[in-house]
Coordinates of N, CA and C in Angstrom, one line a residue:
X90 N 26.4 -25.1 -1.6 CA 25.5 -24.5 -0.7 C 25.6 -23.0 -0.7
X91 N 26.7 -22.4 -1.0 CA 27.0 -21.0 -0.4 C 26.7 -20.1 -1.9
X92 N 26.8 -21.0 -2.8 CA 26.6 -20.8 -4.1 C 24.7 -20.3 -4.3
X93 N 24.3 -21.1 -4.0 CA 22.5 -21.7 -3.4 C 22.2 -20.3 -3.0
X94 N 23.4 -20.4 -1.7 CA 22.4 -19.2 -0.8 C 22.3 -17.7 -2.0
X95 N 24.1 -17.6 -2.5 CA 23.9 -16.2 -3.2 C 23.1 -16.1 -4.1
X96 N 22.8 -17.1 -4.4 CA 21.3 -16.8 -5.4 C 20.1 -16.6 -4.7
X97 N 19.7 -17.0 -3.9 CA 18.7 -16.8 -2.9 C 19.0 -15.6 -2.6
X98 N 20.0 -15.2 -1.8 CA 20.0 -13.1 -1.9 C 19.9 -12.7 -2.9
X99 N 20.4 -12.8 -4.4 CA 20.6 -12.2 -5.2 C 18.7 -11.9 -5.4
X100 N 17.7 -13.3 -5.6 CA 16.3 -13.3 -5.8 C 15.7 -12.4 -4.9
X101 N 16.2 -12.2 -3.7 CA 15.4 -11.3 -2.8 C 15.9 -10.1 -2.8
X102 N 17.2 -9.6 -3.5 CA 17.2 -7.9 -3.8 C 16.6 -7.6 -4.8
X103 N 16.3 -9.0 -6.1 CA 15.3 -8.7 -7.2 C 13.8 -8.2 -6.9
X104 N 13.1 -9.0 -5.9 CA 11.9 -9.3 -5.5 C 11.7 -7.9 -4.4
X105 N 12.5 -7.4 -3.3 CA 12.8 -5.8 -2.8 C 12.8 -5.1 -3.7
X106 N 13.9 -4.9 -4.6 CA 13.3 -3.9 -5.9 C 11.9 -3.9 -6.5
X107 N 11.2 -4.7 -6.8 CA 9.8 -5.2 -7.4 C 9.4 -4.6 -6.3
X108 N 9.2 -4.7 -4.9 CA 8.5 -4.2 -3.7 C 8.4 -3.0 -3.7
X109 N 9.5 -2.5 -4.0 CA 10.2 -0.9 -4.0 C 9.5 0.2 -5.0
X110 N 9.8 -0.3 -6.0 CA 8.6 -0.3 -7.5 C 7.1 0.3 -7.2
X111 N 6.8 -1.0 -6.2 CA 5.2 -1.3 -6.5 C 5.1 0.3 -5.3
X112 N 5.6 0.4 -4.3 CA 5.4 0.9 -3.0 C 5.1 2.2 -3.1
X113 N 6.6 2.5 -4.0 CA 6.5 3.9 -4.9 C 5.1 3.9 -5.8
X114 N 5.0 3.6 -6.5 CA 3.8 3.7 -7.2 C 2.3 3.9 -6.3
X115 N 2.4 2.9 -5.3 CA 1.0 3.0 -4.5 C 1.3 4.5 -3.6
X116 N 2.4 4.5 -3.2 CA 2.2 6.3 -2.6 C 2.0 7.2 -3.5
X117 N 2.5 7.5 -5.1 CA 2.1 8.3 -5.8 C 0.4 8.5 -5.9
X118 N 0.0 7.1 -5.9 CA -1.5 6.8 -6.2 C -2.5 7.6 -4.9
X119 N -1.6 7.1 -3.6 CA -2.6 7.2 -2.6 C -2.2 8.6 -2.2
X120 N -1.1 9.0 -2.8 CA -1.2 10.8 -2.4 C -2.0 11.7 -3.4
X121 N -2.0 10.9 -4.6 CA -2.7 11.8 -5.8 C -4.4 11.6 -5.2
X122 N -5.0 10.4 -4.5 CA -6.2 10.5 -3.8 C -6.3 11.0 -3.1
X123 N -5.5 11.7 -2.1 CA -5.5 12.5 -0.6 C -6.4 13.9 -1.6
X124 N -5.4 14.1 -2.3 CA -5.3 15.5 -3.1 C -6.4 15.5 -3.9
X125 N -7.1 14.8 -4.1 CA -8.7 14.4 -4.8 C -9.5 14.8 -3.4
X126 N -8.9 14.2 -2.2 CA -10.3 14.2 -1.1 C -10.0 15.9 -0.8
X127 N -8.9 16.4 -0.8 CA -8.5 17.8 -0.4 C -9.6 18.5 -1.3
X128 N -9.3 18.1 -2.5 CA -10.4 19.3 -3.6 C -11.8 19.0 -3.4
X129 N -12.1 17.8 -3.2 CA -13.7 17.6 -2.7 C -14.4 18.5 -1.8
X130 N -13.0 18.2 -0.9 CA -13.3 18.9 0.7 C -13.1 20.6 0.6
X131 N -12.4 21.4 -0.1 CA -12.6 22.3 -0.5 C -14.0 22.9 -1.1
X132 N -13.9 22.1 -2.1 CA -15.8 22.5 -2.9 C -16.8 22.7 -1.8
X133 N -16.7 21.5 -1.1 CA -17.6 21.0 0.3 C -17.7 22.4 1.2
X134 N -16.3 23.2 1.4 CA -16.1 24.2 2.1 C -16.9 25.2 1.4
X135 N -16.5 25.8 0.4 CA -16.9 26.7 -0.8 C -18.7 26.7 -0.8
X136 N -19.2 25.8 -1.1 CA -20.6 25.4 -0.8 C -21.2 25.9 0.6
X137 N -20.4 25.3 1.9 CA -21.1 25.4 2.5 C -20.9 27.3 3.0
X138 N -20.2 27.2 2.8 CA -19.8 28.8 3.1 C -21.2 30.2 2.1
X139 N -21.3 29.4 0.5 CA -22.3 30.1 0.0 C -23.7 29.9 0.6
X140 N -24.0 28.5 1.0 CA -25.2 27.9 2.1 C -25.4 29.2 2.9
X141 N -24.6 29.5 3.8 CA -24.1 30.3 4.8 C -24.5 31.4 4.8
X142 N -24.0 32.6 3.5 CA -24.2 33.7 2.7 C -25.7 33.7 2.8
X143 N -26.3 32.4 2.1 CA -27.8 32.4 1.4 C -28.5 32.4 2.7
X144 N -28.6 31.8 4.1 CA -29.0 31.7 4.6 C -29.1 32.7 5.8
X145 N -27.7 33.3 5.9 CA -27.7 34.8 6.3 C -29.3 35.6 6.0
X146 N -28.8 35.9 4.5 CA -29.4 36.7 3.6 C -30.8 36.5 4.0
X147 N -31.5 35.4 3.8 CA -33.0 34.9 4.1 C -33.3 35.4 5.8
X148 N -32.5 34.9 6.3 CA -32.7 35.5 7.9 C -33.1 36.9 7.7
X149 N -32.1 38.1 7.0 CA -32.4 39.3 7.3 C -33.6 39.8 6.9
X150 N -33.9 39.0 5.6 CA -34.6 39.4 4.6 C -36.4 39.1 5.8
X151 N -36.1 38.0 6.5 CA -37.0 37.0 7.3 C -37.5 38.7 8.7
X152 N -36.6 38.6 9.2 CA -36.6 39.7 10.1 C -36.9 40.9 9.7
X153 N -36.3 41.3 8.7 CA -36.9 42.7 8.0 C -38.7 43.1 8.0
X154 N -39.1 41.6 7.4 CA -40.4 41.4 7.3 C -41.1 40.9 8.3
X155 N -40.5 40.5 9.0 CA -41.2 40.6 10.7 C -41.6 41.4 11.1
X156 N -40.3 42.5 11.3 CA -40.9 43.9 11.7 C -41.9 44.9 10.9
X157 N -41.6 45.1 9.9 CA -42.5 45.5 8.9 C -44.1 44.8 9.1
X158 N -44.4 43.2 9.6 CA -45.6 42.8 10.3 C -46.1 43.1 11.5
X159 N -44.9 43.1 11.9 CA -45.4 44.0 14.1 C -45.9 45.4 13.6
X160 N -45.3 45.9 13.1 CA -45.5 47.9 13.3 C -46.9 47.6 12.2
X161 N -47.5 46.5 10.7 CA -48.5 46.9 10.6 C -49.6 46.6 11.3
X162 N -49.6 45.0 12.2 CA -50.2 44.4 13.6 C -50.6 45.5 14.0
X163 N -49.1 46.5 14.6 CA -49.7 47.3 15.6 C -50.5 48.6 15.3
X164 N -50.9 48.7 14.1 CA -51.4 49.9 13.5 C -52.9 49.3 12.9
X165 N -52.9 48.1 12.8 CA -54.5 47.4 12.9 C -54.8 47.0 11.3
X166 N -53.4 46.8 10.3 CA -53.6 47.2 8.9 C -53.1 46.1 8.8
X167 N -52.7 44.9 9.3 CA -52.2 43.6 9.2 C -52.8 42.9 10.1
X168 N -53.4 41.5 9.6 CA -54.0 40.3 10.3 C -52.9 39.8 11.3
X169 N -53.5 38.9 12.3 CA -52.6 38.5 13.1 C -51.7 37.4 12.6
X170 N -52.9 36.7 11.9 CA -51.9 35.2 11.3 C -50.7 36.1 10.4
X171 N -50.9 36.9 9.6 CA -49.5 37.3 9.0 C -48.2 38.0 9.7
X172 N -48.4 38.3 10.9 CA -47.8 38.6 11.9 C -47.2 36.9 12.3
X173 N -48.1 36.2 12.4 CA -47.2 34.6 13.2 C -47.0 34.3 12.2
X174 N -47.0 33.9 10.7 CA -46.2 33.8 9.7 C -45.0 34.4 9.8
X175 N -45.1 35.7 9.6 CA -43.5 36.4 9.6 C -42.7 35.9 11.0
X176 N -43.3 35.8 12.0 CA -42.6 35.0 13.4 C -42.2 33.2 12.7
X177 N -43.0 32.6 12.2 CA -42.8 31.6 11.9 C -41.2 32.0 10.8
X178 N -41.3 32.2 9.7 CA -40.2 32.4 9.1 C -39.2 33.4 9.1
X179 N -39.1 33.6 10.1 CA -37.8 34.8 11.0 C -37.0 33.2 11.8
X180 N -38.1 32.7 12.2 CA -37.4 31.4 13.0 C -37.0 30.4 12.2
X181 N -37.5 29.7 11.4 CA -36.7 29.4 10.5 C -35.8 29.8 9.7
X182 N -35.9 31.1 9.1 CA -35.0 31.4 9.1 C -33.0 31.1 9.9
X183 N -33.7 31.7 10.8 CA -32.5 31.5 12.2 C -32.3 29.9 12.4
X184 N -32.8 29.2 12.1 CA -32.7 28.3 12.1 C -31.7 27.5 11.4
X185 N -32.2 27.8 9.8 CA -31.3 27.2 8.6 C -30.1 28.0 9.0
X186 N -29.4 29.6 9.1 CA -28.7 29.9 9.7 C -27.5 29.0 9.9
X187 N -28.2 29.0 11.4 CA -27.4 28.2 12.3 C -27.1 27.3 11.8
X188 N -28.2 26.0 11.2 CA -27.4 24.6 10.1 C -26.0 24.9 9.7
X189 N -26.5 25.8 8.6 CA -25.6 26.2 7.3 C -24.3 26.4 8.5
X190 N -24.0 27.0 9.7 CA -23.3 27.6 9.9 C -22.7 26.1 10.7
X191 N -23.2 25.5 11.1 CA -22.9 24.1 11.8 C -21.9 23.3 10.3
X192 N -22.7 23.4 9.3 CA -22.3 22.9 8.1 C -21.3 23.5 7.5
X193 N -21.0 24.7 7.8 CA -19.5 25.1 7.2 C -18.4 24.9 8.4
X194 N -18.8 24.7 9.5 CA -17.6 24.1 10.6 C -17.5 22.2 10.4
X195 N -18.5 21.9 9.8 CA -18.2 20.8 9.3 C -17.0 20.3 8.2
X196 N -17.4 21.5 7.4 CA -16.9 21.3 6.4 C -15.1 21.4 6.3
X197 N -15.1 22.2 7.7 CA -13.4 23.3 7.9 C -13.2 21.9 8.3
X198 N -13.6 21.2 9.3 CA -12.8 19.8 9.8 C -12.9 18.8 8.7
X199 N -13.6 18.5 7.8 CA -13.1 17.7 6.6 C -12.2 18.1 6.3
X200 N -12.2 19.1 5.7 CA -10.8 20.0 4.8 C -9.8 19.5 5.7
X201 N -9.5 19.7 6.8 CA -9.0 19.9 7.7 C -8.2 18.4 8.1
X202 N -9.2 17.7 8.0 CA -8.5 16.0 8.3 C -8.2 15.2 6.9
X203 N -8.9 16.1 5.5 CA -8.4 15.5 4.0 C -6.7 15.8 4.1
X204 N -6.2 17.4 4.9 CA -5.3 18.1 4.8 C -4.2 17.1 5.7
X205 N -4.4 16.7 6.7 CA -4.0 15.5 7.7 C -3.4 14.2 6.9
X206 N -4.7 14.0 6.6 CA -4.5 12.4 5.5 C -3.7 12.8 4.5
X207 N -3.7 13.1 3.9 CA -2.6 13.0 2.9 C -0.9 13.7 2.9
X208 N -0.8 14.3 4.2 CA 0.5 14.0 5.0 C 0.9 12.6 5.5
X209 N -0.2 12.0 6.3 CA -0.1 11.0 6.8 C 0.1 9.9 5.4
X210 N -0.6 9.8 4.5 CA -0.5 8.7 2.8 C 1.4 9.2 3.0
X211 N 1.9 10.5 2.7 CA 2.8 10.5 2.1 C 3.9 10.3 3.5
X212 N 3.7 10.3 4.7 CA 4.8 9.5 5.7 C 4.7 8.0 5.4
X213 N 3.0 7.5 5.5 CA 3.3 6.1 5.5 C 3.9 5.4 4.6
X214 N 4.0 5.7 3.5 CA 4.4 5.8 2.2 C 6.1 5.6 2.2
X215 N 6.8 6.7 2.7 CA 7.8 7.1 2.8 C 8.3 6.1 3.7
X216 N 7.8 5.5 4.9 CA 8.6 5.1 6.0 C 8.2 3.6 5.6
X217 N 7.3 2.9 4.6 CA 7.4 1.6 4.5 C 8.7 1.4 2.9
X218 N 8.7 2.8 2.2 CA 9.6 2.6 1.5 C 11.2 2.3 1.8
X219 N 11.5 3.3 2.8 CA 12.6 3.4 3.8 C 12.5 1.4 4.0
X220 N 11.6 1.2 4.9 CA 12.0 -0.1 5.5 C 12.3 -1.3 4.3
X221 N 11.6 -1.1 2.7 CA 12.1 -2.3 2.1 C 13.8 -1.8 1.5
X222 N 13.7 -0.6 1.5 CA 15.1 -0.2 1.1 C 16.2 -0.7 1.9
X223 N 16.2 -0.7 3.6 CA 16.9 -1.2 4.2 C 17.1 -2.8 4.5
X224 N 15.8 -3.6 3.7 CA 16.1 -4.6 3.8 C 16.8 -5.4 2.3
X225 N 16.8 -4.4 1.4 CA 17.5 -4.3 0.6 C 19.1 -3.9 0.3
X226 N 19.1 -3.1 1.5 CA 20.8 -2.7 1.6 C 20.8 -4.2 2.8
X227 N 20.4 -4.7 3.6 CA 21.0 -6.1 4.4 C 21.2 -7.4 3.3
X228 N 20.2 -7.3 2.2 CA 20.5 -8.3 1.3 C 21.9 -8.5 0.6
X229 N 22.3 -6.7 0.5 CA 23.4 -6.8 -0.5 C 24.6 -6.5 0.4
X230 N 24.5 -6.8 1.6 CA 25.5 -7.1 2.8 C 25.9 -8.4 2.3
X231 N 24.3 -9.3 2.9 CA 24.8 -10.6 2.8 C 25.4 -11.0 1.3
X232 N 25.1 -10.8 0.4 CA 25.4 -11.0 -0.8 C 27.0 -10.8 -1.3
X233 N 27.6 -9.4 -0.5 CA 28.9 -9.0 -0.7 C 29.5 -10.2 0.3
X234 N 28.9 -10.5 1.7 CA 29.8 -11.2 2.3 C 30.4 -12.5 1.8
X235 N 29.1 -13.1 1.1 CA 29.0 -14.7 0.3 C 30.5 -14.1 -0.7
X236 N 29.8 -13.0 -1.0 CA 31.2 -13.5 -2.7 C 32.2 -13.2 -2.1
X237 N 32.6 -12.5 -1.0 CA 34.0 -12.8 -0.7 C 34.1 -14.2 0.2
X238 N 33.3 -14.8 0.7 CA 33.7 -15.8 0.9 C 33.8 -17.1 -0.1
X239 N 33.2 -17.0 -1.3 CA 33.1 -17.7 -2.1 C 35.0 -17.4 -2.6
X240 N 35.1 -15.9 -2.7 CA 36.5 -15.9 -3.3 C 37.6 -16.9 -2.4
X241 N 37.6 -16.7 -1.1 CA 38.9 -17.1 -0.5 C 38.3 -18.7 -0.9
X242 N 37.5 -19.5 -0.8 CA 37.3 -20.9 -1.0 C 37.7 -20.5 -2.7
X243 N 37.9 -20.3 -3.2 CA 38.3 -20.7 -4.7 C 39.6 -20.1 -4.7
X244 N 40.1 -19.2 -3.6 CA 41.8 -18.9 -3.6 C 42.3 -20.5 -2.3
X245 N 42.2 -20.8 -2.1 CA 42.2 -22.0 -1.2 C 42.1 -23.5 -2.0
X246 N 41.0 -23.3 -3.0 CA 41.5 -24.1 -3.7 C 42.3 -24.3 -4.9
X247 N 42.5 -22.9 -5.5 CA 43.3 -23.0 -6.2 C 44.9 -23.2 -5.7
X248 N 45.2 -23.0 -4.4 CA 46.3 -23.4 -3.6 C 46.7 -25.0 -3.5
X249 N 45.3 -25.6 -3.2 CA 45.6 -26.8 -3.2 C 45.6 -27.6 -4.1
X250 N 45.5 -27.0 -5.2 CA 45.6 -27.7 -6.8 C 46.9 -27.9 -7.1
X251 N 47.7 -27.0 -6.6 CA 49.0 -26.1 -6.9 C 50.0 -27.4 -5.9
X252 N 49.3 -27.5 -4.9 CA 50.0 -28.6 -4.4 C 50.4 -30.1 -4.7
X253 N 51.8 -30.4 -5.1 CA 51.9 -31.6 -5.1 C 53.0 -32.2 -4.8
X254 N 52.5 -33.2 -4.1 CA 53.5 -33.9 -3.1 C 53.9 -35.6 -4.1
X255 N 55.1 -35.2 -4.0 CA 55.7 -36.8 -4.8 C 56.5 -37.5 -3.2
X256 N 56.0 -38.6 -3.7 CA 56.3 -39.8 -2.7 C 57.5 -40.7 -2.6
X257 N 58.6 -40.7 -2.4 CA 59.7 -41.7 -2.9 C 59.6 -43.0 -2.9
X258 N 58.2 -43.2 -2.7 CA 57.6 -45.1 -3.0 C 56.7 -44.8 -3.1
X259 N 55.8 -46.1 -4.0 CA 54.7 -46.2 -3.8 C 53.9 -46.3 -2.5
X260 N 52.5 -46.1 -2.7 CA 51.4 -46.3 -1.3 C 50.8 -45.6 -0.9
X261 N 50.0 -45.1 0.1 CA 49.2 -44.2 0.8 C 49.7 -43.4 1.6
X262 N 49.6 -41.7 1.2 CA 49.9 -40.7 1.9 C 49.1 -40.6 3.1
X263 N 49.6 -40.8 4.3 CA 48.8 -41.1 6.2 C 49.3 -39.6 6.4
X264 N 50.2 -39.0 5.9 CA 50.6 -37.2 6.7 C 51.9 -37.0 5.9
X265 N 51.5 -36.0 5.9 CA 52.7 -34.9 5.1 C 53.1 -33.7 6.3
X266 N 54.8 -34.3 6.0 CA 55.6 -33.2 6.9 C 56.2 -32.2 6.3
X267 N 56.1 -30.9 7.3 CA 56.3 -29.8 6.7 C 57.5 -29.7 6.5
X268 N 58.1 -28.7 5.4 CA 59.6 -28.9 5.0 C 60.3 -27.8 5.4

């Protein structure tokens, strides 16, 4: 039986190592994807920041030519609709703006929680590796304890092999007195 069991620990520090293996490998995996969503989420940043730039730019460009429609309006040398045109696209303008600018604070909190995640891959990672490792150092507790107990039962029996008792008659040994 004791024999049984140490094989039975011996299979389950085998099977913890294979765990250990696999665990490591899936945190390499799932940190090298963190660092995939990091660079996405960078691009994502970088874009929306040029969005930003471009939509700046169109705003000023948008308002520039607004005013340039009021002062000809107000000189009688521009129609009115091109005056509410240029009011129309001054506001949109300001508009997209604002998006783009909504869209690059989007973009900082992606970054921002890809930057998160993949601390978090490399703790969870680390603290489920920690736990098969420790149940790997309890295996090879139990495993040390079995073989020393396995030794004293085989120093115990080799004692009692060693033992022998001669009888001055024949018949059945009922107790042996100590000498």
């Amino acid at each position: 039986a004791l024999v049984a069991r140490l094989a039975a620990a011996q299979a389950r520090v085998a099977a913890i190592d294979t765990r250990l293996d696999a665990l490591d490998d899936s945190r390499t995996a799932a940190t090298a994807a963190a660092g995939s969503r990091i660079r996405m989420s960078a691009t994502r940043l970088s874009a929306a920041e040029q969005a930003l730039f471009a939509a700046g730019a169109a705003r000023e460009a948008a308002e520039k030519n607004l005013v340039r429609q009021r002062s000809l309006a107000e000189e009688g040398l521009s129609a009115q609709r091109a005056l509410e045109l240029a009011e129309l696209d001054a506001a949109r303008a300001r508009t997209e703006e604002e998006r783009a600018r909504a869209a690059l604070e989007g973009a900082r909190g992606d970054l921002s929680a890809a930057t998160s995640d993949r601390a978090k891959v490399g703790t969870d990672g680390a603290a489920s590796i920690s736990d098969a490792a420790a149940a790997r150092a309890v295996a090879e507790s139990e495993i040390a304890a079995m073989r020393a107990e396995i030794a004293r039962l085989d120093v115990r029996i080799a004692r009692q092999k060693t033992q022998v008792v001669t009888a001055p008659r024949d018949g059945t040994i009922t107790r042996v007195l100590g000498r």
